[in-house]
Short mmCIF file of C-alpha atoms and ligand atoms in Angstrom, two decimals:
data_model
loop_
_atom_site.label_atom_id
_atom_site.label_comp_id
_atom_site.label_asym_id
_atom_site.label_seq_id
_atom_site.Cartn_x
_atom_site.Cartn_y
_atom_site.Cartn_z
CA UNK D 27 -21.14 -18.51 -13.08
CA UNK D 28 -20.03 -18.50 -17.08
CA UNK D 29 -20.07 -15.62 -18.64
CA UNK D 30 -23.28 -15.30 -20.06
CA UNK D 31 -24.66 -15.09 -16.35
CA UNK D 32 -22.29 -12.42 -15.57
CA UNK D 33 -23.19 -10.50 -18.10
CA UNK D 34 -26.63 -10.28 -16.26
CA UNK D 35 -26.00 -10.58 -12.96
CA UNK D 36 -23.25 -7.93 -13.34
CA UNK D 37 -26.24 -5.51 -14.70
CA UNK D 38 -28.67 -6.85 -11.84
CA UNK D 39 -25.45 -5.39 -9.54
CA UNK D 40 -25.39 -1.76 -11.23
CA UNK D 41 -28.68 -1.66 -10.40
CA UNK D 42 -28.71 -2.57 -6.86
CA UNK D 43 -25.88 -0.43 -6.30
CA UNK D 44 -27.58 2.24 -7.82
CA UNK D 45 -30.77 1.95 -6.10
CA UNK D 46 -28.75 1.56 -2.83
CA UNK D 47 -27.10 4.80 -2.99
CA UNK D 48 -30.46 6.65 -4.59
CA UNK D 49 -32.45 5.55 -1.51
CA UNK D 50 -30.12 5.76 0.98
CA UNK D 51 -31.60 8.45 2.83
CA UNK D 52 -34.17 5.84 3.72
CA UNK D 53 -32.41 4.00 5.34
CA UNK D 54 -31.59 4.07 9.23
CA UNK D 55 -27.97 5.55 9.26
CA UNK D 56 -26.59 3.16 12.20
CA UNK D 57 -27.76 -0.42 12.67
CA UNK D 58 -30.47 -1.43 15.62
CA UNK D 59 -28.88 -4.55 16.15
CA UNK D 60 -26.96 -6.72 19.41
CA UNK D 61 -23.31 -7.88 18.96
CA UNK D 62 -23.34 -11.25 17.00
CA UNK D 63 -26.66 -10.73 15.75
CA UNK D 64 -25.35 -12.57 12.76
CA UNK D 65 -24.31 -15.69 13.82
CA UNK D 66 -28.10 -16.60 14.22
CA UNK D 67 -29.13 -15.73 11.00
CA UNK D 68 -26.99 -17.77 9.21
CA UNK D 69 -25.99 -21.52 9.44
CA UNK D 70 -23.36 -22.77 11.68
CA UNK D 71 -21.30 -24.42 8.48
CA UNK D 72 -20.33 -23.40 4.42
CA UNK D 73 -23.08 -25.37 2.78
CA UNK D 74 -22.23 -28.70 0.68
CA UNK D 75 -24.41 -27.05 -2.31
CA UNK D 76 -24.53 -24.08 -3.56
CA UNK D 77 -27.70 -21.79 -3.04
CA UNK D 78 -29.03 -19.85 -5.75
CA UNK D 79 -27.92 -16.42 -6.92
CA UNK D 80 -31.09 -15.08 -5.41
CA UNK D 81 -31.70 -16.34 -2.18
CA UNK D 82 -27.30 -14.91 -2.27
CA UNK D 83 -28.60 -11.58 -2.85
CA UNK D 84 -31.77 -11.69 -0.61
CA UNK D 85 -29.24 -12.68 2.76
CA UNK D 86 -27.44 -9.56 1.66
CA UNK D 87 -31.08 -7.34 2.87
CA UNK D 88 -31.96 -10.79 5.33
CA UNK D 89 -28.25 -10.49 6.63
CA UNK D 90 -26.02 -8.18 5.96
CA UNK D 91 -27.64 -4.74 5.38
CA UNK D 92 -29.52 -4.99 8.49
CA UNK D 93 -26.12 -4.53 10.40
CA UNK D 94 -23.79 -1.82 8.20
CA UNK D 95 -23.29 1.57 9.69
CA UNK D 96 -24.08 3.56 6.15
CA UNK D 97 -21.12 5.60 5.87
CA UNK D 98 -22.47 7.30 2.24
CA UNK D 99 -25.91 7.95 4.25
CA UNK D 100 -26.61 11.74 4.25
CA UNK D 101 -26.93 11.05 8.11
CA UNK D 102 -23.24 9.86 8.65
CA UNK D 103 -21.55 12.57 10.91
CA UNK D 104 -19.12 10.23 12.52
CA UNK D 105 -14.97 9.07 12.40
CA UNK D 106 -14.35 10.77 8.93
CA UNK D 107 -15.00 10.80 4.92
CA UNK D 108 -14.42 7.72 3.68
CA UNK D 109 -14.49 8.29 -0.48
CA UNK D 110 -16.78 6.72 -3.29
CA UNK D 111 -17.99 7.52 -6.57
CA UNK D 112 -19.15 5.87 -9.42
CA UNK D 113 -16.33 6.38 -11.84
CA UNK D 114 -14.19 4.85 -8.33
CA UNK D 115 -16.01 1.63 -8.38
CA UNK D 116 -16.12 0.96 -12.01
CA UNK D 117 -12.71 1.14 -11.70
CA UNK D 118 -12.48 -1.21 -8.81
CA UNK D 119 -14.30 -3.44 -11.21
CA UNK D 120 -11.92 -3.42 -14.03
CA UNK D 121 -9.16 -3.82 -11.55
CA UNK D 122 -10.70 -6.90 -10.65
CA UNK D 123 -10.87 -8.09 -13.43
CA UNK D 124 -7.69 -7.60 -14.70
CA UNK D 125 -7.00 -8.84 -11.01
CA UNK D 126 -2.57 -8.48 -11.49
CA UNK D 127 -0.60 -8.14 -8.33
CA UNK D 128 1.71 -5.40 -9.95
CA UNK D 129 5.00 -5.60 -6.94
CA UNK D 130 7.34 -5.14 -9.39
CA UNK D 131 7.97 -3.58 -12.21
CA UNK D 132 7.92 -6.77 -14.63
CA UNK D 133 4.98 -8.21 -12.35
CA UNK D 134 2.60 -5.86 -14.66
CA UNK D 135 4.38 -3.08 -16.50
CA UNK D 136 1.26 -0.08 -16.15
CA UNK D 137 0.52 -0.86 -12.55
CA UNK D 138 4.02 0.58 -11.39
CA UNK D 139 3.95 3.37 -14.20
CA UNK D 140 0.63 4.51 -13.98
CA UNK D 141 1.16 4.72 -10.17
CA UNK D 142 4.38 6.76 -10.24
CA UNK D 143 2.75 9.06 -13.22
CA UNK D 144 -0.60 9.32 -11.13
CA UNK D 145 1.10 10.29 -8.09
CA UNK D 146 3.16 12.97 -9.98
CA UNK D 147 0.32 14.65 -11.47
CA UNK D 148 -1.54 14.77 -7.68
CA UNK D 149 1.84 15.59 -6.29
CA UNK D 150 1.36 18.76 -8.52
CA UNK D 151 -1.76 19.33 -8.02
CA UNK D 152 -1.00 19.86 -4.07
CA UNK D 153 1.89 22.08 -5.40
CA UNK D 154 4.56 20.02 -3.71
CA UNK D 155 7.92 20.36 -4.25
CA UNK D 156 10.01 19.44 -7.30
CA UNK D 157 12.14 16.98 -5.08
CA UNK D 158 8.99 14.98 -4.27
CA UNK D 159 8.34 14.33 -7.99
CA UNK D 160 9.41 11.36 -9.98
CA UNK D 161 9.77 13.14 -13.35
CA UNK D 162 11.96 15.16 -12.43
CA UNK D 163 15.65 15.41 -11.82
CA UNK D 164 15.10 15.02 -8.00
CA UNK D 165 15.27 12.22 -6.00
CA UNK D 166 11.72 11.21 -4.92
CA UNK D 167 8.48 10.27 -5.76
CA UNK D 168 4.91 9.06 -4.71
CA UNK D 169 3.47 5.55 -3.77
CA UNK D 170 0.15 4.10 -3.21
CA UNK D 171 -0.48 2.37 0.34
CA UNK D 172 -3.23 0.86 1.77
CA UNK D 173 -3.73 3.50 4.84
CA UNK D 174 -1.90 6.18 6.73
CA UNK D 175 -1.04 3.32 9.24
CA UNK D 176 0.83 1.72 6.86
CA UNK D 177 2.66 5.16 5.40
CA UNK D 178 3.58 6.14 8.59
CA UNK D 179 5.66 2.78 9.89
CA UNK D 180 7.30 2.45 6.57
CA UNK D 181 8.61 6.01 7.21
CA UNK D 182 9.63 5.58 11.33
CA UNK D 183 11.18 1.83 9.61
CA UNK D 184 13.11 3.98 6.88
CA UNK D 185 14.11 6.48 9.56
CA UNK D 186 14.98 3.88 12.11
CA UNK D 187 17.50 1.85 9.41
CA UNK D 188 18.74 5.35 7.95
CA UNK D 189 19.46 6.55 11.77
CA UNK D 190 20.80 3.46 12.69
CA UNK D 191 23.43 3.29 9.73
CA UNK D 192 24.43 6.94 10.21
CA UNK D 193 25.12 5.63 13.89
CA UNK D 194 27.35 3.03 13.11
CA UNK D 195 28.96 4.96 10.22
CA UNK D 196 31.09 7.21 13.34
CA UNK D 197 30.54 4.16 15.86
CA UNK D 198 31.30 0.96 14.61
CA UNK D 199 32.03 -0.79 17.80
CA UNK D 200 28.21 -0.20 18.86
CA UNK D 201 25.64 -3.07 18.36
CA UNK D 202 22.61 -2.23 16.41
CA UNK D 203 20.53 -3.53 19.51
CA UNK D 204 22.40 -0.74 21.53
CA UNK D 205 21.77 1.80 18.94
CA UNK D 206 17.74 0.92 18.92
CA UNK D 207 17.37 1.34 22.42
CA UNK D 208 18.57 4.74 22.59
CA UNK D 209 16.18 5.93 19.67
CA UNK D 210 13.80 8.03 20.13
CA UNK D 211 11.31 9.48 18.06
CA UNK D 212 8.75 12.05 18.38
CA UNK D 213 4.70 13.15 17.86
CA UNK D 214 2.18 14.91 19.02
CA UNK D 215 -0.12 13.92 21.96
CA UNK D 216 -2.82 14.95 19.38
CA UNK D 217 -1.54 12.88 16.57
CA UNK D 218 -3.53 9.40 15.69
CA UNK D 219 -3.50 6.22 17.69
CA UNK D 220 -1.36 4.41 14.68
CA UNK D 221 1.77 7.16 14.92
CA UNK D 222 1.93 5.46 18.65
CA UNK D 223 1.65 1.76 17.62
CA UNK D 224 4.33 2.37 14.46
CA UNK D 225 7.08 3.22 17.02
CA UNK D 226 5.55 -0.03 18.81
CA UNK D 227 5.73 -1.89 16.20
CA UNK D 228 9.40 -0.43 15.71
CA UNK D 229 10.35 -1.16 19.16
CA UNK D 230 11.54 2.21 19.54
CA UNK D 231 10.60 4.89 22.31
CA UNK D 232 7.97 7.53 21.21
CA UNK D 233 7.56 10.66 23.02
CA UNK D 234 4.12 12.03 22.84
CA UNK D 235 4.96 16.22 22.56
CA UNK D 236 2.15 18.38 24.37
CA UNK D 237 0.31 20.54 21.94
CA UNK D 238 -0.23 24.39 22.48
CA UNK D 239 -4.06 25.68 23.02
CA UNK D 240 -4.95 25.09 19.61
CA UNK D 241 -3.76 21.29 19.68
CA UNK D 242 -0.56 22.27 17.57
CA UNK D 243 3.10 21.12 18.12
CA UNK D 244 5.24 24.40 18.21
CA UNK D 245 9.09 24.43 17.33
CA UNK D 246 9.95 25.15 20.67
CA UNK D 247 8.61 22.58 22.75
CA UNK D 248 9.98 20.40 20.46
CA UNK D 249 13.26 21.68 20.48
CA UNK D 250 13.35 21.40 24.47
CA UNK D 251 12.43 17.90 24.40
CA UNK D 252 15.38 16.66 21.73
CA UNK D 253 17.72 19.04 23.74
CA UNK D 254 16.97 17.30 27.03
CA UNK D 255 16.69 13.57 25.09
CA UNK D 256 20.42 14.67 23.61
CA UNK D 257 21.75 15.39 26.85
CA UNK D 258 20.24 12.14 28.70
CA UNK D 259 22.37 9.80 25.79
CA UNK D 260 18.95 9.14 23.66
CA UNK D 261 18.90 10.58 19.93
CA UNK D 262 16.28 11.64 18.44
CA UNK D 263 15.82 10.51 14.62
CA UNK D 264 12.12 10.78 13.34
CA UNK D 265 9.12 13.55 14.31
CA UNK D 266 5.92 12.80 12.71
CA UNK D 267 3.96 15.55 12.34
CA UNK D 268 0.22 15.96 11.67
CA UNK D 269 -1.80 18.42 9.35
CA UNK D 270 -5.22 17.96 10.60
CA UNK D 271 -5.29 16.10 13.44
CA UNK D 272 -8.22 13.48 13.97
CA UNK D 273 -9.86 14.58 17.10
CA UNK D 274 -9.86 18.89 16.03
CA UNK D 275 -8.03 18.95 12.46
CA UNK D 276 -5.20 20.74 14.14
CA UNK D 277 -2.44 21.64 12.15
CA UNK D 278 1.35 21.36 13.72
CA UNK D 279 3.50 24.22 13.49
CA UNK D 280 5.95 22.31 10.18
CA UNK D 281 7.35 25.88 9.49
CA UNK D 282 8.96 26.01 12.62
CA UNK D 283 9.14 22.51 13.09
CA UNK D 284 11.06 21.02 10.12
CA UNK D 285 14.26 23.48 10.56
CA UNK D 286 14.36 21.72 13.63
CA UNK D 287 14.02 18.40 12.29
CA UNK D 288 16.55 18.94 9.41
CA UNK D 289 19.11 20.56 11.97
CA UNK D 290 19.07 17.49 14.11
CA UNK D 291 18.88 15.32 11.36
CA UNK D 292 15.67 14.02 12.39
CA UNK D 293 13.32 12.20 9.68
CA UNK D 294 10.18 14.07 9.54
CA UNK D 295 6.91 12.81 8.26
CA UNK D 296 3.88 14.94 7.59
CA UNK D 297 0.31 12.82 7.70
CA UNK D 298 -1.74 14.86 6.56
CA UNK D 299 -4.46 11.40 6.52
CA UNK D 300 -7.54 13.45 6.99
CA UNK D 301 -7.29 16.72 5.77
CA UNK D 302 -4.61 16.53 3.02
CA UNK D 303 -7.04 16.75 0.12
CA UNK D 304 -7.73 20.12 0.90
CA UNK D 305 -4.59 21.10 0.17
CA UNK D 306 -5.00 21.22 -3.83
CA UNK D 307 -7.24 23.91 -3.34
CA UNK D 308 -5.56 26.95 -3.57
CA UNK D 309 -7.22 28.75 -0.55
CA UNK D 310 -5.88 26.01 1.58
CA UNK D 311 -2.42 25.23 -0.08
CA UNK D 312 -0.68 27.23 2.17
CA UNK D 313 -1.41 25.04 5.43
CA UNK D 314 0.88 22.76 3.81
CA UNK D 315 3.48 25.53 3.43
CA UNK D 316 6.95 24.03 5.14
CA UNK D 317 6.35 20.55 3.60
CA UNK D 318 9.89 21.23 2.16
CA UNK D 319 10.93 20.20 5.25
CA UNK D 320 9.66 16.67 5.38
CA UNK D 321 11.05 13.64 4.46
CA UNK D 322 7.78 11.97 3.51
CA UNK D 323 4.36 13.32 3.22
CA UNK D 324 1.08 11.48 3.45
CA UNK D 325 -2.60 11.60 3.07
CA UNK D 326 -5.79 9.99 2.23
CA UNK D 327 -7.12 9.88 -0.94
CA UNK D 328 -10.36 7.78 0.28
CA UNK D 329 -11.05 10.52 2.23
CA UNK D 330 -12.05 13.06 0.38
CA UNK D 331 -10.67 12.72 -3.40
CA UNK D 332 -13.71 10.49 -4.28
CA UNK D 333 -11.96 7.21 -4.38
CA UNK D 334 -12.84 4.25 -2.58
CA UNK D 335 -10.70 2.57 0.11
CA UNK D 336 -8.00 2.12 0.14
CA UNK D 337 -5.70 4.48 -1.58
CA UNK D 338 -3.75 6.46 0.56
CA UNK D 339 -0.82 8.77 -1.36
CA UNK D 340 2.57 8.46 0.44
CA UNK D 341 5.74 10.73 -1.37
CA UNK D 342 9.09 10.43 -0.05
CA UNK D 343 12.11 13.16 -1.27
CA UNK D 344 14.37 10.36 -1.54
CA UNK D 345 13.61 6.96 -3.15
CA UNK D 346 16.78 5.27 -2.01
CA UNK D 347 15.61 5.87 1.99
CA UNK D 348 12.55 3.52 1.43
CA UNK D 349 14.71 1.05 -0.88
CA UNK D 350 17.41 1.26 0.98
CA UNK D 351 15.33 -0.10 4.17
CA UNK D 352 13.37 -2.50 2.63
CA UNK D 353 15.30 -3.93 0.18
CA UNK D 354 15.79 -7.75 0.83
CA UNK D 355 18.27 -10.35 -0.98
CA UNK D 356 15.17 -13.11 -1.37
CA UNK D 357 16.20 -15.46 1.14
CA UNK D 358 13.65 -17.96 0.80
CA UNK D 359 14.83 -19.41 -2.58
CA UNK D 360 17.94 -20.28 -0.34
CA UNK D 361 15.57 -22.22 2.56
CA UNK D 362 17.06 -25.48 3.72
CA UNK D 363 14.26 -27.60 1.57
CA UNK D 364 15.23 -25.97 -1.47
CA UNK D 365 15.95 -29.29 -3.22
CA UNK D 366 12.63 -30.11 -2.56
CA UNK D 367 9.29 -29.17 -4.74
CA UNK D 368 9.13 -28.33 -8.32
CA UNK D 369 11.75 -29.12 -10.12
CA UNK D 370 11.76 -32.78 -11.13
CA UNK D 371 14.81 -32.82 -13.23
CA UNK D 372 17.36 -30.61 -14.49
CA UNK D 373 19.40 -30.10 -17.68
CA UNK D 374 21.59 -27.58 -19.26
CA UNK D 375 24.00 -24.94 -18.38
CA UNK D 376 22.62 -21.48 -16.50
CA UNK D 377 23.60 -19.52 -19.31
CA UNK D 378 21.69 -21.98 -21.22
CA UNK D 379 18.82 -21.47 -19.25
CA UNK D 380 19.07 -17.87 -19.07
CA UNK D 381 19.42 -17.53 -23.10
CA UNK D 382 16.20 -19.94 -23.20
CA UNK D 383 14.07 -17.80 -20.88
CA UNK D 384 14.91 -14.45 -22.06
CA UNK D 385 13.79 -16.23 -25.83
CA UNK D 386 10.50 -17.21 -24.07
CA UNK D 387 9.89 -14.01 -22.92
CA UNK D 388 10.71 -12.27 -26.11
CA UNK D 389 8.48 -14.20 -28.25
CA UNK D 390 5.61 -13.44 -25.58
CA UNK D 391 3.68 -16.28 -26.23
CA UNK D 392 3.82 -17.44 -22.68
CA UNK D 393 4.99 -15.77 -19.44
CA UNK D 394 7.13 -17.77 -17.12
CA UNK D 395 9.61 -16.31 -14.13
CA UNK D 396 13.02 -17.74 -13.16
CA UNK D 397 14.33 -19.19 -9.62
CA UNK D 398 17.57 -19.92 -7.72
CA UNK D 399 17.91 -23.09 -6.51
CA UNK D 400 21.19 -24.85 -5.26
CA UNK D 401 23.18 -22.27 -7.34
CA UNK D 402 21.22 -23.53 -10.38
CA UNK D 403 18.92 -21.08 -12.87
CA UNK D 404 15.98 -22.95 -12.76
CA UNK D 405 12.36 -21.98 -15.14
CA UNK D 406 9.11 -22.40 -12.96
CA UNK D 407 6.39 -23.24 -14.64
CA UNK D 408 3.48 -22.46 -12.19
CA UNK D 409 -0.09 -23.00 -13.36
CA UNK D 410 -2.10 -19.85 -12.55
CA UNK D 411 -5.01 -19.07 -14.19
CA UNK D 412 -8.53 -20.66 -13.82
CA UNK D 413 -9.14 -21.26 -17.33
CA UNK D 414 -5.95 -22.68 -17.99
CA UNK D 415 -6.60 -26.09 -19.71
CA UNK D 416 -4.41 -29.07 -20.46
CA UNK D 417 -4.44 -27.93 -24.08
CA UNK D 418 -2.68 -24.99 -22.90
CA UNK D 419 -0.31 -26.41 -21.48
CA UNK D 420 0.64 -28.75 -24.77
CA UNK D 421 1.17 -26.08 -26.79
CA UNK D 422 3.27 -23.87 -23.98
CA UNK D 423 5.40 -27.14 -23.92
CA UNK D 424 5.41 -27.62 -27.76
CA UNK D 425 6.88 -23.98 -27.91
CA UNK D 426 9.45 -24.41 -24.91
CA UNK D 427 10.92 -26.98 -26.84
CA UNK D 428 10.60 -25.39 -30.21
CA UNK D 429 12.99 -22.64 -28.76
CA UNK D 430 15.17 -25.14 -26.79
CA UNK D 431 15.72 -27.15 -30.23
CA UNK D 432 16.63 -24.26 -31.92
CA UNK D 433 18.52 -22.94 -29.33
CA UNK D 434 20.27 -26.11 -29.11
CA UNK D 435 20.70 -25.98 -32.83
CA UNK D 436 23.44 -22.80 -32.55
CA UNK D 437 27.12 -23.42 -33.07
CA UNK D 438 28.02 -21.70 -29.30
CA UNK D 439 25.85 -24.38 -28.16
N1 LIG C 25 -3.89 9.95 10.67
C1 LIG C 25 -4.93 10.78 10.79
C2 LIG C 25 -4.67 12.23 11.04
C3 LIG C 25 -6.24 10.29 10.66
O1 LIG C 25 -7.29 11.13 10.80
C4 LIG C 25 -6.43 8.92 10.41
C5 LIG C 25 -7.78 8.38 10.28
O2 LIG C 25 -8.74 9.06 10.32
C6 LIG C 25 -5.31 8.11 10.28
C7 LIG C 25 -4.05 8.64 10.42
C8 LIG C 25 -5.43 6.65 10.00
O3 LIG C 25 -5.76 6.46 8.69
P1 LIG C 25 -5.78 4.98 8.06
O4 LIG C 25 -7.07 4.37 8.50
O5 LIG C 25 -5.71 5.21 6.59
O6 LIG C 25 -4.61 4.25 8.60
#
């Protein structure tokens, strides 16, 4: 497809989507159709050549529509809200286009700042405290994940290295596999399937707590269970609690609960998945009362903030826990075939090296990262984009060694 084409067939889309979401009213809310009905419409292998752009968009009504559950269908009652608008997936189509993996700061500048300055101004808008805001002079701040799933294990991992280190801090002679079998953490026997499979997935014990007769942990039954887990030689280190629970939208008592959880210094996370968008309106705000309690607080944006999947808001009071827990000296520039690959030959001091990249990266002409290898400070050059051509490449080489030469030109040199 050049660009011409995409011009048009990216119009052609607009309108498909369009007309898709006008009429879908007509259209039968949950598919009539066997498990792998698929298989047989399709052929067994990738074709050798390509089929047209239209007979491509025909097998998405042959194919494909006749077996999606329409979750935007005025008829969808089922699971829960998941979010779209239009303004959401224009969006989703300039991010694909600009298509940068932003993990770091330097990896694209406006991912991680937009992000952080996004996340304050929702983190406002839900009214939550200063110390969960990264302009401010507190501690924390807010972070995009893919799901709740994925909130909630980074926070029992975060707990789980935080409890751990506070352990061996008094008890040094303890192992760390010692310490992680006496862990225990806690939720409610309401609270979703993933809080369970996080402590799996953390190989550490979770205790479901039994909810009162409106599906809500109370402080005291929580209370009694750490007692008696103190007194049998476990300790307790993370509760997550849940505002708006999947099966009723229960809300857990956090008022009484996070006291508790502070006392017993006990990492408490709030998902808040489902019903945490209802929380910026004011009428609602004050089911999230307590949430100066938590540790790190959680919910769904592709719920019901109008945003497609995935974007679920995770802040955490202190930064340094989730750093702390995750950070990770990058071991795999030290793997055993590290004299291997890339590099074909190398020349120059690391200094020298160093002073020649951070030149290159000044002048901004081309982009290029560093690596470690045997000791040495070594340039990658890694050929990434599609419409990179060899006469690219000339004149990135041309200007590498227009700064090397006059690097090498300098008296310290
Ligand atoms: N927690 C609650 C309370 C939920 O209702 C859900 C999903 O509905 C989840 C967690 C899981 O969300 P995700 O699919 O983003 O992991």
């Amino acid at each position: 497809m050049d660009v011409a084409e995409f011009r048009r067939r990216g119009r052609e889309m607009v309108d498909y989507v369009a007309d898709y979401l006008e009429n879908l009213e007509q259209r039968p809310v949950y598919p009539d159709v066997e498990p792998g009905y698929l298989r047989s419409l399709i052929p067994t292998e990738a074709p050798l050549e390509p089929e047209t752009y239209e007979d491509i968009m025909k097998d998405v009504e042959r194919v494909v529509m006749p077996g999606v559950t329409h979750w935007h269908s005025p008829y969808f009652y089922a699971y829960f809200p998941a979010a779209s608008s239009y303004p959401a997936m224009l969006a989703d189509m300039l991010c694909g286009a600009i298509g940068c993996i932003g993990f770091s700061w330097a990896a694209s500048p406006a991912c991680t700042e937009l992000e952080t300055v996004m996340l304050d101004w929702l983190g406002k808008m839900l009214q939550l405290p200063e110390c969960f805001i990264a302009g401010t002079q507190g501690h924390g701040g807010g972070v995009i994940q893919s799901t709740a799933s994925e909130a909630t294990l980074m926070s029992l991992l975060a707990a789980r290295c935080k409890a751990i280190r506070w352990v061996l801090a008094s008890n040094p002679e303890k192992s760390e596999a010692e310490i992680l079998s006496k862990l225990v953490a806690y939720t409610s026997d309401q609270a979703h399937s993933s809080v369970e499979r996080a402590g799996l997935i953390g190989g550490v014990m979770m205790r479901k707590v039994p909810t009162d007769n409106s599906y809500a942990v109370t402080g005291d039954i929580l209370k009694k269970m750490v007692e008696e887990d103190k007194a049998a030689g476990l300790i307790p280190f993370y509760f997550c609690a849940t505002l708006g629970t999947t099966p009723s939208c229960a809300f857990d008592h956090i008022t009484e609960l996070g006291p508790i959880c502070n006392k017993e210094n006990m990492w408490m996370h709030i998902d808040a998945a489902y019903a945490g968008s209802a929380f910026i309106c004011p009428e609602f705000r004050h089911l999230l009362n307590g949430v100066e309690f938590a540790d790190s607080f959680n919910f769904n944006a592709h719920k019901w903030l109008l945003i497609n999947f995935d974007c679920s808001a995770m802040w955490v009071k202190k930064r340094s826990d989730i750093i702390g827990a995750f950070k990770m000296e990058p071991l795999y520039l030290k793997h055993e075939n590290q004299e291997s690959g890339l590099v074909t030959d190398y020349r120059g001091s690391n200094e020298l090296n160093q002073t020649l990249l951070k030149r290159i990266t000044k002048s901004r002409e081309i982009h290029l990262v560093p690596c470690q290898l045997s000791g040495r400070f070594v340039l990658r050059f890694a050929i990434c984009s599609r419409s990179t051509e060899s006469h690219h490449i000339q004149q990135a080489w041309r200007h590498i060694t227009q700064l090397t030469f006059e690097l090498l030109q300098e008296p310290a040199h």
